[in-house]
Short mmCIF file of N, CA and C in Angstrom, two decimals:
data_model
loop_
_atom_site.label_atom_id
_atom_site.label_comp_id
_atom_site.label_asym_id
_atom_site.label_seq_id
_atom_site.Cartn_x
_atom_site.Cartn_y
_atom_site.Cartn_z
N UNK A 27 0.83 -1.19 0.00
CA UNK A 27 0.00 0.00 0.00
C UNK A 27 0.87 1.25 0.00
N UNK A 28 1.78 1.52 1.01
CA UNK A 28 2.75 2.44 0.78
C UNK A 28 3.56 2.57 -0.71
N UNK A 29 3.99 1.50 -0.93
CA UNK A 29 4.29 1.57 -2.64
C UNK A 29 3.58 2.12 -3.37
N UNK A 30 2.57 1.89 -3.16
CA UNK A 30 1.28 2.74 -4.14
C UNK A 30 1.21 3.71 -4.05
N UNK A 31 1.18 4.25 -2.84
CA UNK A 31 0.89 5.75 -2.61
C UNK A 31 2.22 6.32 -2.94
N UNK A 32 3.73 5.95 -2.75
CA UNK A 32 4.95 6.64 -3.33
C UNK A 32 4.69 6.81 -4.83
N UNK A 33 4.72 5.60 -5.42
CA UNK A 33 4.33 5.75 -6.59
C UNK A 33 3.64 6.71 -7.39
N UNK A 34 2.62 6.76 -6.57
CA UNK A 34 1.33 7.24 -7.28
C UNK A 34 2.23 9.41 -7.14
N UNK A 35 2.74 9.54 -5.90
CA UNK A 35 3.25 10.80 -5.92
C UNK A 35 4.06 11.08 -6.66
N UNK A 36 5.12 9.93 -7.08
CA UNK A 36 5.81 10.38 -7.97
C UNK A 36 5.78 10.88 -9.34
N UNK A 37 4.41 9.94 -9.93
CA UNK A 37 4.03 10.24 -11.02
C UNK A 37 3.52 11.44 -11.03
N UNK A 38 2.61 12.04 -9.73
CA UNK A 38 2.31 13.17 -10.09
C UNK A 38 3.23 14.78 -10.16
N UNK A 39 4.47 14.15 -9.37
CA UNK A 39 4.89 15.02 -9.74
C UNK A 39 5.52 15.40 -11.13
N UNK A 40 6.05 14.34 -11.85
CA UNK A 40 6.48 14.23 -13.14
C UNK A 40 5.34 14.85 -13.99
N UNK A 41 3.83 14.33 -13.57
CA UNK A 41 3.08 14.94 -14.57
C UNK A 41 2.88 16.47 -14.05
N UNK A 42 3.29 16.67 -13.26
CA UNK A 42 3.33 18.65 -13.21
C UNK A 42 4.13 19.18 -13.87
N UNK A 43 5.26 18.40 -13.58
CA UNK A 43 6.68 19.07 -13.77
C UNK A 43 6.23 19.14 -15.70
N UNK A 44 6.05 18.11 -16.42
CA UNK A 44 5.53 18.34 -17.71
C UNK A 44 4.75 19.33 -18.06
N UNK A 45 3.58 19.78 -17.24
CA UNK A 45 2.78 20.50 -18.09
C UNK A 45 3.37 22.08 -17.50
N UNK A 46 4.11 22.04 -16.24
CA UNK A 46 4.57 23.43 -16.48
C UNK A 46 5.91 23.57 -17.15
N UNK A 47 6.44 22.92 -17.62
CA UNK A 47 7.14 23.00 -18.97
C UNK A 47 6.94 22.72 -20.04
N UNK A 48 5.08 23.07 -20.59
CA UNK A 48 4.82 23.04 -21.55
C UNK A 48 5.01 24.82 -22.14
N UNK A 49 5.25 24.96 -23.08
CA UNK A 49 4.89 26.44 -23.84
C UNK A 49 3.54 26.80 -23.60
N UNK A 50 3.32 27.87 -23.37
CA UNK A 50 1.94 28.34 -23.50
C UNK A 50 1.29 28.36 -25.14
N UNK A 51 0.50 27.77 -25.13
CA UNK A 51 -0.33 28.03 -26.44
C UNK A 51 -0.61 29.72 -26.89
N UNK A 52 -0.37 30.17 -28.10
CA UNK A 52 0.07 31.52 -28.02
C UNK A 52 -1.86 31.95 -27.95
N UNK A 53 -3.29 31.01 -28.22
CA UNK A 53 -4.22 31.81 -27.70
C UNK A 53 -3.72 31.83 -26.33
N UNK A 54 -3.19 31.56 -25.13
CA UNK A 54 -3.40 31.94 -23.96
C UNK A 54 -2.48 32.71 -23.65
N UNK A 55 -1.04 32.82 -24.64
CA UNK A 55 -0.08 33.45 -24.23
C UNK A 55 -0.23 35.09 -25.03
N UNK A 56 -1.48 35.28 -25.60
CA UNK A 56 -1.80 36.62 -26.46
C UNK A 56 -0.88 36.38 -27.51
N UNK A 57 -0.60 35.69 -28.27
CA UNK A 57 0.19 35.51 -29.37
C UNK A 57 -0.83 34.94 -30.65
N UNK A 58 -0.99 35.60 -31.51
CA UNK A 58 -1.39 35.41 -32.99
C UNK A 58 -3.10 36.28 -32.58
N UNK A 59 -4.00 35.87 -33.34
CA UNK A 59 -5.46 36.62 -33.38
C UNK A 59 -6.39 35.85 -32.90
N UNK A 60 -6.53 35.97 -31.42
CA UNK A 60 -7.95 35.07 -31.02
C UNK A 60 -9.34 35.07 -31.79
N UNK A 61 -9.60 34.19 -32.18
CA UNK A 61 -10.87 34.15 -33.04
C UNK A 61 -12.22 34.06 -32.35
N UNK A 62 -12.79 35.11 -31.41
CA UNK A 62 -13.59 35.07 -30.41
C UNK A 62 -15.45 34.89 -30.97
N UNK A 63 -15.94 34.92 -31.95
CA UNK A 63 -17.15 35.06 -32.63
C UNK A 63 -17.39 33.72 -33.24
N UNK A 64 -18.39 32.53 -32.86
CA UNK A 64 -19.12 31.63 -33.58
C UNK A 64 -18.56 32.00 -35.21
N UNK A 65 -19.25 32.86 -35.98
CA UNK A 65 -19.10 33.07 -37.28
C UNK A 65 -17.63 32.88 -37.79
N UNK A 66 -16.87 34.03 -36.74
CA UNK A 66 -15.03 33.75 -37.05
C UNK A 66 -14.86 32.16 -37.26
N UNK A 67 -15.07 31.52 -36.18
CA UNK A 67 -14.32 29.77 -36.20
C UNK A 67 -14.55 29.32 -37.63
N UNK A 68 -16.20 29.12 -37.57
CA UNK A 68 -16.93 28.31 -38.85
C UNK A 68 -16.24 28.91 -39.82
N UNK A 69 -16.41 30.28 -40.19
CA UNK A 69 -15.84 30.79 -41.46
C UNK A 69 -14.37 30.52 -42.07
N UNK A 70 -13.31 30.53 -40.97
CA UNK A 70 -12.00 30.05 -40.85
C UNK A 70 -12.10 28.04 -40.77
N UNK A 71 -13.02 27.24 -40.47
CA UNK A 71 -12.75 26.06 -40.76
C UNK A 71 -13.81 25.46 -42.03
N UNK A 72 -14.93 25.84 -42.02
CA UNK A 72 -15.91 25.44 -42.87
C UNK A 72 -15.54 25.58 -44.60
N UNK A 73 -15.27 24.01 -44.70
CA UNK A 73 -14.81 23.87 -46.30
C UNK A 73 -13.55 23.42 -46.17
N UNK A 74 -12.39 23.30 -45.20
CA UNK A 74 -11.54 23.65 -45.05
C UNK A 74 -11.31 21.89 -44.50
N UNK A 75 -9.49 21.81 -45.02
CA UNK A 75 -9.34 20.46 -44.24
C UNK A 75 -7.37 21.14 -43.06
N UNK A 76 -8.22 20.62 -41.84
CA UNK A 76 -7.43 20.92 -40.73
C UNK A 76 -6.11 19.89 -40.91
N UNK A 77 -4.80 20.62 -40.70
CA UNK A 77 -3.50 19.58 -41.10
C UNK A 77 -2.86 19.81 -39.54
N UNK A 78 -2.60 18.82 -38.79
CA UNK A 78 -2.35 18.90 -37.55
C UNK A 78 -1.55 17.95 -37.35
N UNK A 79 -0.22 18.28 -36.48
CA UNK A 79 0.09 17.16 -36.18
C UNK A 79 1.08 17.76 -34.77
N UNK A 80 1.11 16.91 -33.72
CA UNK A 80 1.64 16.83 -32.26
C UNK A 80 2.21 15.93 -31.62
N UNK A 81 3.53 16.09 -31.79
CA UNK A 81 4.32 14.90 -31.59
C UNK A 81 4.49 13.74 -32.41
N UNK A 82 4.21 12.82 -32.20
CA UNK A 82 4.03 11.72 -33.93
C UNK A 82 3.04 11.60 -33.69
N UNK A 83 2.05 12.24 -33.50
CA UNK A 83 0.75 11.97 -34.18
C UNK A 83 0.02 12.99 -34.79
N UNK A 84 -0.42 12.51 -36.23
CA UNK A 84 -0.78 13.44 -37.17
C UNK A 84 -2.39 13.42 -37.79
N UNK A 85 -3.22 14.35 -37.94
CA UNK A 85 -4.16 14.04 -38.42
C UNK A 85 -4.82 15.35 -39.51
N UNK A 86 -5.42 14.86 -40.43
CA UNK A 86 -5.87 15.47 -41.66
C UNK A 86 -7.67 15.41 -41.01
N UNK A 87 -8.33 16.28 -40.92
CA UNK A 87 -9.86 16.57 -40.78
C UNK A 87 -10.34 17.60 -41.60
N UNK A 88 -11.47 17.14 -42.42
CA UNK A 88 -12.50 18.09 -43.10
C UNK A 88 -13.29 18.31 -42.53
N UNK A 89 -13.62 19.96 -42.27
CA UNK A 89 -14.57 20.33 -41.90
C UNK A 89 -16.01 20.62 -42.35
N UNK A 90 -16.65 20.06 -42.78
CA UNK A 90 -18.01 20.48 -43.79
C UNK A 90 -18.63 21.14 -43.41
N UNK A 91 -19.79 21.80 -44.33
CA UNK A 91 -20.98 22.43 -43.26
C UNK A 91 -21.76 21.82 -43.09
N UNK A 92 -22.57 22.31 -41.82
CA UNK A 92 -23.33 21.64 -41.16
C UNK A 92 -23.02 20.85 -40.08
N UNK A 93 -21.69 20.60 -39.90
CA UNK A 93 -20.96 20.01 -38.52
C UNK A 93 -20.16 18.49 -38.87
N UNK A 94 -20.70 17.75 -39.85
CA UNK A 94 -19.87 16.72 -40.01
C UNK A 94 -18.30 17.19 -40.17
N UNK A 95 -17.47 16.06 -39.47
CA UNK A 95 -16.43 16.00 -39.40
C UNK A 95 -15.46 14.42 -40.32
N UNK A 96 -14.60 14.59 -41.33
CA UNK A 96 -13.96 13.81 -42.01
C UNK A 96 -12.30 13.37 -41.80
N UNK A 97 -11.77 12.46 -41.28
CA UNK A 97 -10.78 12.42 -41.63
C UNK A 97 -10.50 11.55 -42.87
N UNK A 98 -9.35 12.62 -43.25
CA UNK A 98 -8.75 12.29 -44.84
C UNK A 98 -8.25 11.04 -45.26
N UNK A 99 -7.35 10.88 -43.93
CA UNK A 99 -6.35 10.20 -43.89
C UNK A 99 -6.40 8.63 -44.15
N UNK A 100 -7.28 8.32 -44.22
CA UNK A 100 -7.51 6.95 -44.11
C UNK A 100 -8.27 5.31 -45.37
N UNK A 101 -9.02 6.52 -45.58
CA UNK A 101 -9.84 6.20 -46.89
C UNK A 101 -9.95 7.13 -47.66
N UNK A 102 -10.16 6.99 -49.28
CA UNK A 102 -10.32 7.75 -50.20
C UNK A 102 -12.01 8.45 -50.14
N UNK A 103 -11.83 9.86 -49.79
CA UNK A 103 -12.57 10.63 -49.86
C UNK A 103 -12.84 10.59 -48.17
N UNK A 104 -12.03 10.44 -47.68
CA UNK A 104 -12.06 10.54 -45.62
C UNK A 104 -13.41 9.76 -45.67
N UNK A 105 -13.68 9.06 -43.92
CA UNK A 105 -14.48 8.80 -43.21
C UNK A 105 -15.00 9.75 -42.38
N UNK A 106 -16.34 9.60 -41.85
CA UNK A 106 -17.20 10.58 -41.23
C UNK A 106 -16.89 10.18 -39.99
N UNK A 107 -16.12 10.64 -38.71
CA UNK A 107 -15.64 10.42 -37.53
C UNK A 107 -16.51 10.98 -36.46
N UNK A 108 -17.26 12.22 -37.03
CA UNK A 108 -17.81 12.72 -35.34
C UNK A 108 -18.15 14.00 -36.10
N UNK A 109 -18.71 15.05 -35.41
CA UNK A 109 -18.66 16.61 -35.44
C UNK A 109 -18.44 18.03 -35.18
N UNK A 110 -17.96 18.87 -35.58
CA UNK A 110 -17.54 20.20 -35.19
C UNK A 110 -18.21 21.37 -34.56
N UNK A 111 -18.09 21.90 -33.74
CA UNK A 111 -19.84 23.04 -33.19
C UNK A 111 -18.78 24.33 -32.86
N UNK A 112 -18.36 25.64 -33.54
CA UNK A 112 -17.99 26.62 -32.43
C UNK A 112 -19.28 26.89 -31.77
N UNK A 113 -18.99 27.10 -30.33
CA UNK A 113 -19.58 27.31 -29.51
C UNK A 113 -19.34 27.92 -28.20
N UNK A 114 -20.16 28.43 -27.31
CA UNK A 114 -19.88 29.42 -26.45
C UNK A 114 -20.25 28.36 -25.23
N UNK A 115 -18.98 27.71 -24.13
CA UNK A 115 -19.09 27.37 -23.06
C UNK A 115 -18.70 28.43 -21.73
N UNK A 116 -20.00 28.45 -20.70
CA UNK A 116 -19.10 29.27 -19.64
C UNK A 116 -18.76 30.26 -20.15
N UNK A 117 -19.46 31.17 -21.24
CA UNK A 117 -18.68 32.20 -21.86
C UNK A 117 -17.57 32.30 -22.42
N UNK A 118 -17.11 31.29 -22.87
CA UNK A 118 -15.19 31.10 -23.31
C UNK A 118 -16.04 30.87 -24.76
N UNK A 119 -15.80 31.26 -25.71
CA UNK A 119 -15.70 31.11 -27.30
C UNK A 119 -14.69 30.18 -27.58
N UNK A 120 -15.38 28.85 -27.75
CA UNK A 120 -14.07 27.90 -28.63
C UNK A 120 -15.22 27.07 -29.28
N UNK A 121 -14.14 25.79 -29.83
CA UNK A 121 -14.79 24.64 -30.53
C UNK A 121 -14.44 23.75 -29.68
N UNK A 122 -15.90 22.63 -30.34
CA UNK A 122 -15.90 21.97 -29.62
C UNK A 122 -15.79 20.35 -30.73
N UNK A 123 -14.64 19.72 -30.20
CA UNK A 123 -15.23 18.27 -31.48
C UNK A 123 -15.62 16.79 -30.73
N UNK A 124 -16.56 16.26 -31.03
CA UNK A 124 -17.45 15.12 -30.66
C UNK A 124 -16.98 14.06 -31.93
N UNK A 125 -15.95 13.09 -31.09
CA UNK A 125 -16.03 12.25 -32.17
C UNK A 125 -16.65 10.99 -31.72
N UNK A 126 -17.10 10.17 -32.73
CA UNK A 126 -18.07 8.65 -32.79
C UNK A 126 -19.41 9.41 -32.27
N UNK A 127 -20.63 7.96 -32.51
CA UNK A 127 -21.91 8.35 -31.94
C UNK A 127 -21.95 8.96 -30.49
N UNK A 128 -22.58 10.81 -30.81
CA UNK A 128 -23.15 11.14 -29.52
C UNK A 128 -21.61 11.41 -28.36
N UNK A 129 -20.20 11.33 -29.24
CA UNK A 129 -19.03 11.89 -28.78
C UNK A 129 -18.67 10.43 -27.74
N UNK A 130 -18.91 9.58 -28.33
CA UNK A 130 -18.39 8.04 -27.19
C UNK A 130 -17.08 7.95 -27.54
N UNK A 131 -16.26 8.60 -28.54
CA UNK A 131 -14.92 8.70 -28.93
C UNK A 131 -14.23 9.97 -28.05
N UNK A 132 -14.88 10.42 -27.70
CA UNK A 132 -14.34 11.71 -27.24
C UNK A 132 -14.59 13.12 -27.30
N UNK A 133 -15.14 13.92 -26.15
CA UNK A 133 -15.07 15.47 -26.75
C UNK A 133 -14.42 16.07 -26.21
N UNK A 134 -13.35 17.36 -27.25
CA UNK A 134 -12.36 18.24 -26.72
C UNK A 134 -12.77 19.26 -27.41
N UNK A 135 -12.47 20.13 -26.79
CA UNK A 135 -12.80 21.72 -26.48
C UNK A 135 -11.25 22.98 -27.04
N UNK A 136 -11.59 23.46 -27.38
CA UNK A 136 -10.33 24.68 -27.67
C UNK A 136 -10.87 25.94 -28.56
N UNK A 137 -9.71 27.03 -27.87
CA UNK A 137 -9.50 28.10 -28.26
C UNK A 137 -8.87 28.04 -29.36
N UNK A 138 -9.22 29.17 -30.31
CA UNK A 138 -8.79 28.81 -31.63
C UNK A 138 -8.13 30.16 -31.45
N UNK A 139 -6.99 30.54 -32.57
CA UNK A 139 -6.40 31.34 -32.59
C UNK A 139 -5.64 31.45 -33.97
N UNK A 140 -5.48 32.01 -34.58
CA UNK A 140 -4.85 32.44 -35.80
C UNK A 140 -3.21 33.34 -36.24
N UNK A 141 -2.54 32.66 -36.98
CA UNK A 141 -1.45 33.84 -36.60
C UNK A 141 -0.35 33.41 -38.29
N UNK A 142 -0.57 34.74 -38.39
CA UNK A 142 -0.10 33.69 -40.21
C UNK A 142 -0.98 33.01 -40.80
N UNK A 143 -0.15 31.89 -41.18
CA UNK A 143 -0.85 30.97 -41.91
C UNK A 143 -1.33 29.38 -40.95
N UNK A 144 -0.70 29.86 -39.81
CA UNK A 144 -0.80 28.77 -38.76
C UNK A 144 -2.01 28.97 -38.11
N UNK A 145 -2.76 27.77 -37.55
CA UNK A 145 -3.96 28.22 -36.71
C UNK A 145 -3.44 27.07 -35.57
N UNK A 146 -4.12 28.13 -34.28
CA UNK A 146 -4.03 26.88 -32.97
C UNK A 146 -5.08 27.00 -32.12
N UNK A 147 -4.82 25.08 -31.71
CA UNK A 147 -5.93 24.82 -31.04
C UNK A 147 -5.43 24.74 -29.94
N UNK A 148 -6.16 25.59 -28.41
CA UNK A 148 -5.65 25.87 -27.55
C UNK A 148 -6.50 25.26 -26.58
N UNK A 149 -6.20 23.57 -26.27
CA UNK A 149 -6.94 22.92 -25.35
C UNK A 149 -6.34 22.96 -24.32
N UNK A 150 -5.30 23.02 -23.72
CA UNK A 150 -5.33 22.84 -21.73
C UNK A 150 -5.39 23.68 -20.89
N UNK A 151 -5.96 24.65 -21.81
CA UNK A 151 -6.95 25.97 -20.74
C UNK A 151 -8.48 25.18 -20.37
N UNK A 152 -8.62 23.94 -21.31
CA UNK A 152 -10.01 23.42 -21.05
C UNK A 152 -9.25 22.13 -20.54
N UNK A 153 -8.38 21.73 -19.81
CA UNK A 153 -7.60 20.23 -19.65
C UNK A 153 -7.56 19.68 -20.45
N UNK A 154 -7.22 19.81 -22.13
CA UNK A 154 -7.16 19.00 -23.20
C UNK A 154 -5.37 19.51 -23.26
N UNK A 155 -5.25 18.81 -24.85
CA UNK A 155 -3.15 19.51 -25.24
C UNK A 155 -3.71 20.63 -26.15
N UNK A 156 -2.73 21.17 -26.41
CA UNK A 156 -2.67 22.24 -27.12
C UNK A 156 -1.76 21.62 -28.09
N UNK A 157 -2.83 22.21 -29.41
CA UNK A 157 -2.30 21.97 -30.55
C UNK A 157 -1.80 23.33 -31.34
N UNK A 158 -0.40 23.34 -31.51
CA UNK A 158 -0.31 24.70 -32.60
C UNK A 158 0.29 24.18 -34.03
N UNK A 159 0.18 25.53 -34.15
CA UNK A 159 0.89 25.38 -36.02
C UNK A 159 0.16 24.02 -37.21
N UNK A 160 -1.03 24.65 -36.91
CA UNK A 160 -1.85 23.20 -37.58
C UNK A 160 -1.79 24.19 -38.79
N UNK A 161 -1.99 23.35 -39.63
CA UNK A 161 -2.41 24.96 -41.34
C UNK A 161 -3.43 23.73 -41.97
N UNK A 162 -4.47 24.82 -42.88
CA UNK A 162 -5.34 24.58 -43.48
C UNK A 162 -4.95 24.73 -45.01
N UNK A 163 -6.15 23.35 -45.62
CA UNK A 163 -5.90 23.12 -47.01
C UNK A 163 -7.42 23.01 -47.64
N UNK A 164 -7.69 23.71 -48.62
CA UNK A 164 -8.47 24.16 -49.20
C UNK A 164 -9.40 22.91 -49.57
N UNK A 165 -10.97 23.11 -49.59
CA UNK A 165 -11.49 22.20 -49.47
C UNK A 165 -11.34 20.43 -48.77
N UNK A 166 -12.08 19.44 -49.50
CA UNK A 166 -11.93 18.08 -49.22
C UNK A 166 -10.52 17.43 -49.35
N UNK A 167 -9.57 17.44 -49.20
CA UNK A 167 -8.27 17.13 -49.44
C UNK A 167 -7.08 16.74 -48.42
N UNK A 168 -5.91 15.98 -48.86
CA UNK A 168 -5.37 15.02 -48.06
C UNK A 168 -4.41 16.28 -47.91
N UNK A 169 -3.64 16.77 -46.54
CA UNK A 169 -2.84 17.37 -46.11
C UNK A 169 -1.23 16.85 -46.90
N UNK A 170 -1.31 15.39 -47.65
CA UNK A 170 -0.08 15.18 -47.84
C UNK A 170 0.84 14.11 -47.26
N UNK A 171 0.08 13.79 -45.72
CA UNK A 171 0.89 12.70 -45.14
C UNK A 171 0.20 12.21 -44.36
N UNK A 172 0.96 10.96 -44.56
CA UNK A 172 -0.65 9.74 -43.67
C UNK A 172 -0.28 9.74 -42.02
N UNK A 173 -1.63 9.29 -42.08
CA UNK A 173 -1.56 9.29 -40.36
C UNK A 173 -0.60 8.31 -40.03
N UNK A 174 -0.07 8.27 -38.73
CA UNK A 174 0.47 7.79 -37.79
C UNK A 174 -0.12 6.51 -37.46
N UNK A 175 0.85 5.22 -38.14
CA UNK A 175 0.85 3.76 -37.96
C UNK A 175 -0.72 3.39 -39.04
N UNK A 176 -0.92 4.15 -39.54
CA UNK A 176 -2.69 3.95 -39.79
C UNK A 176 -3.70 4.18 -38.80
N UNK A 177 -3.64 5.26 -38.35
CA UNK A 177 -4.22 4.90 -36.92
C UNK A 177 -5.05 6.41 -36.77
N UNK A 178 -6.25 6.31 -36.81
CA UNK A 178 -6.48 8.45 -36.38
C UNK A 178 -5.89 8.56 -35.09
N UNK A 179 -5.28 9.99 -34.73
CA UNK A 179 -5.10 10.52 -33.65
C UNK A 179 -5.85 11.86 -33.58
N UNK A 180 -5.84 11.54 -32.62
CA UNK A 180 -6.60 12.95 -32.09
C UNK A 180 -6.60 13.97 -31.09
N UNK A 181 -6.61 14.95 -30.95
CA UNK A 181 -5.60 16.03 -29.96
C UNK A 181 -6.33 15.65 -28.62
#
């Protein structure tokens, strides 16, 4: 039992020590153009395929209208994975993505932010990672490089 509980402290400290030596995501660090308006997000992702990748894991998503969500990466002409909503939680303006039926895959939350040609997704202000330097590619289309092992990842 004592093992457990050393254990268990140690890990947590390692997992602190990580996230406060993460970079701040530049939405939280005021770096690039917070995209604060429903209309901003959609307009900046809608049509658009999201090229992301964080650490070795990489993922290609189309955004359609109406909220379906596609990744590219996998099959010709992407699979339908889940859906996209900007939306206003708690008053914080971000997106929100629900993937599988009803989000049983997962839902994460982020601040979006713009800066260049780079856009970031600024999840561990909501306890998600922060994704930066994702860039967008015009319509339905493959970013260029396949996912990681064959496998979707997801921030």
């Amino acid at each position: 039992m004592l093992r457990n509980t050393i254990l268990a402290g140690v890990l947590g400290i390692v997992s602190a020590s990580s996230v406060l030596a993460q970079t701040p995501c530049p939405c939280a660090g005021g770096g690039g153009t917070r995209l604060t308006g429903q209309g901003e997000i959609a307009a900046l992702l809608r049509g658009n395929t999201v090229c992301g990748i964080l650490g070795t894991e990489r993922w290609q998503e189309f955004h359609r209208a109406g909220g379906a969500l596609f990744e590219m990466g996998n099959v010709p002409n992407g699979e339908e994975v889940g859906t996209w909503d900007p939306n206003n939680v708690g008053g914080e303006r971000r997106i929100t993505y629900s993937y599988g039926a009803g989000g049983s895959g997962g839902v994460y939350s982020y601040a979006v932010c713009q800066q260049g040609s780079n856009v970031h997704f600024c999840g561990a202000m909501f306890g998600g990672r922060d994704v930066t330097n994702a860039t967008l590619v015009a319509g339905r289309n493959s970013c260029g490089f396949p996912v990681a092992n064959g496998v979707r990842a997801r921030p």
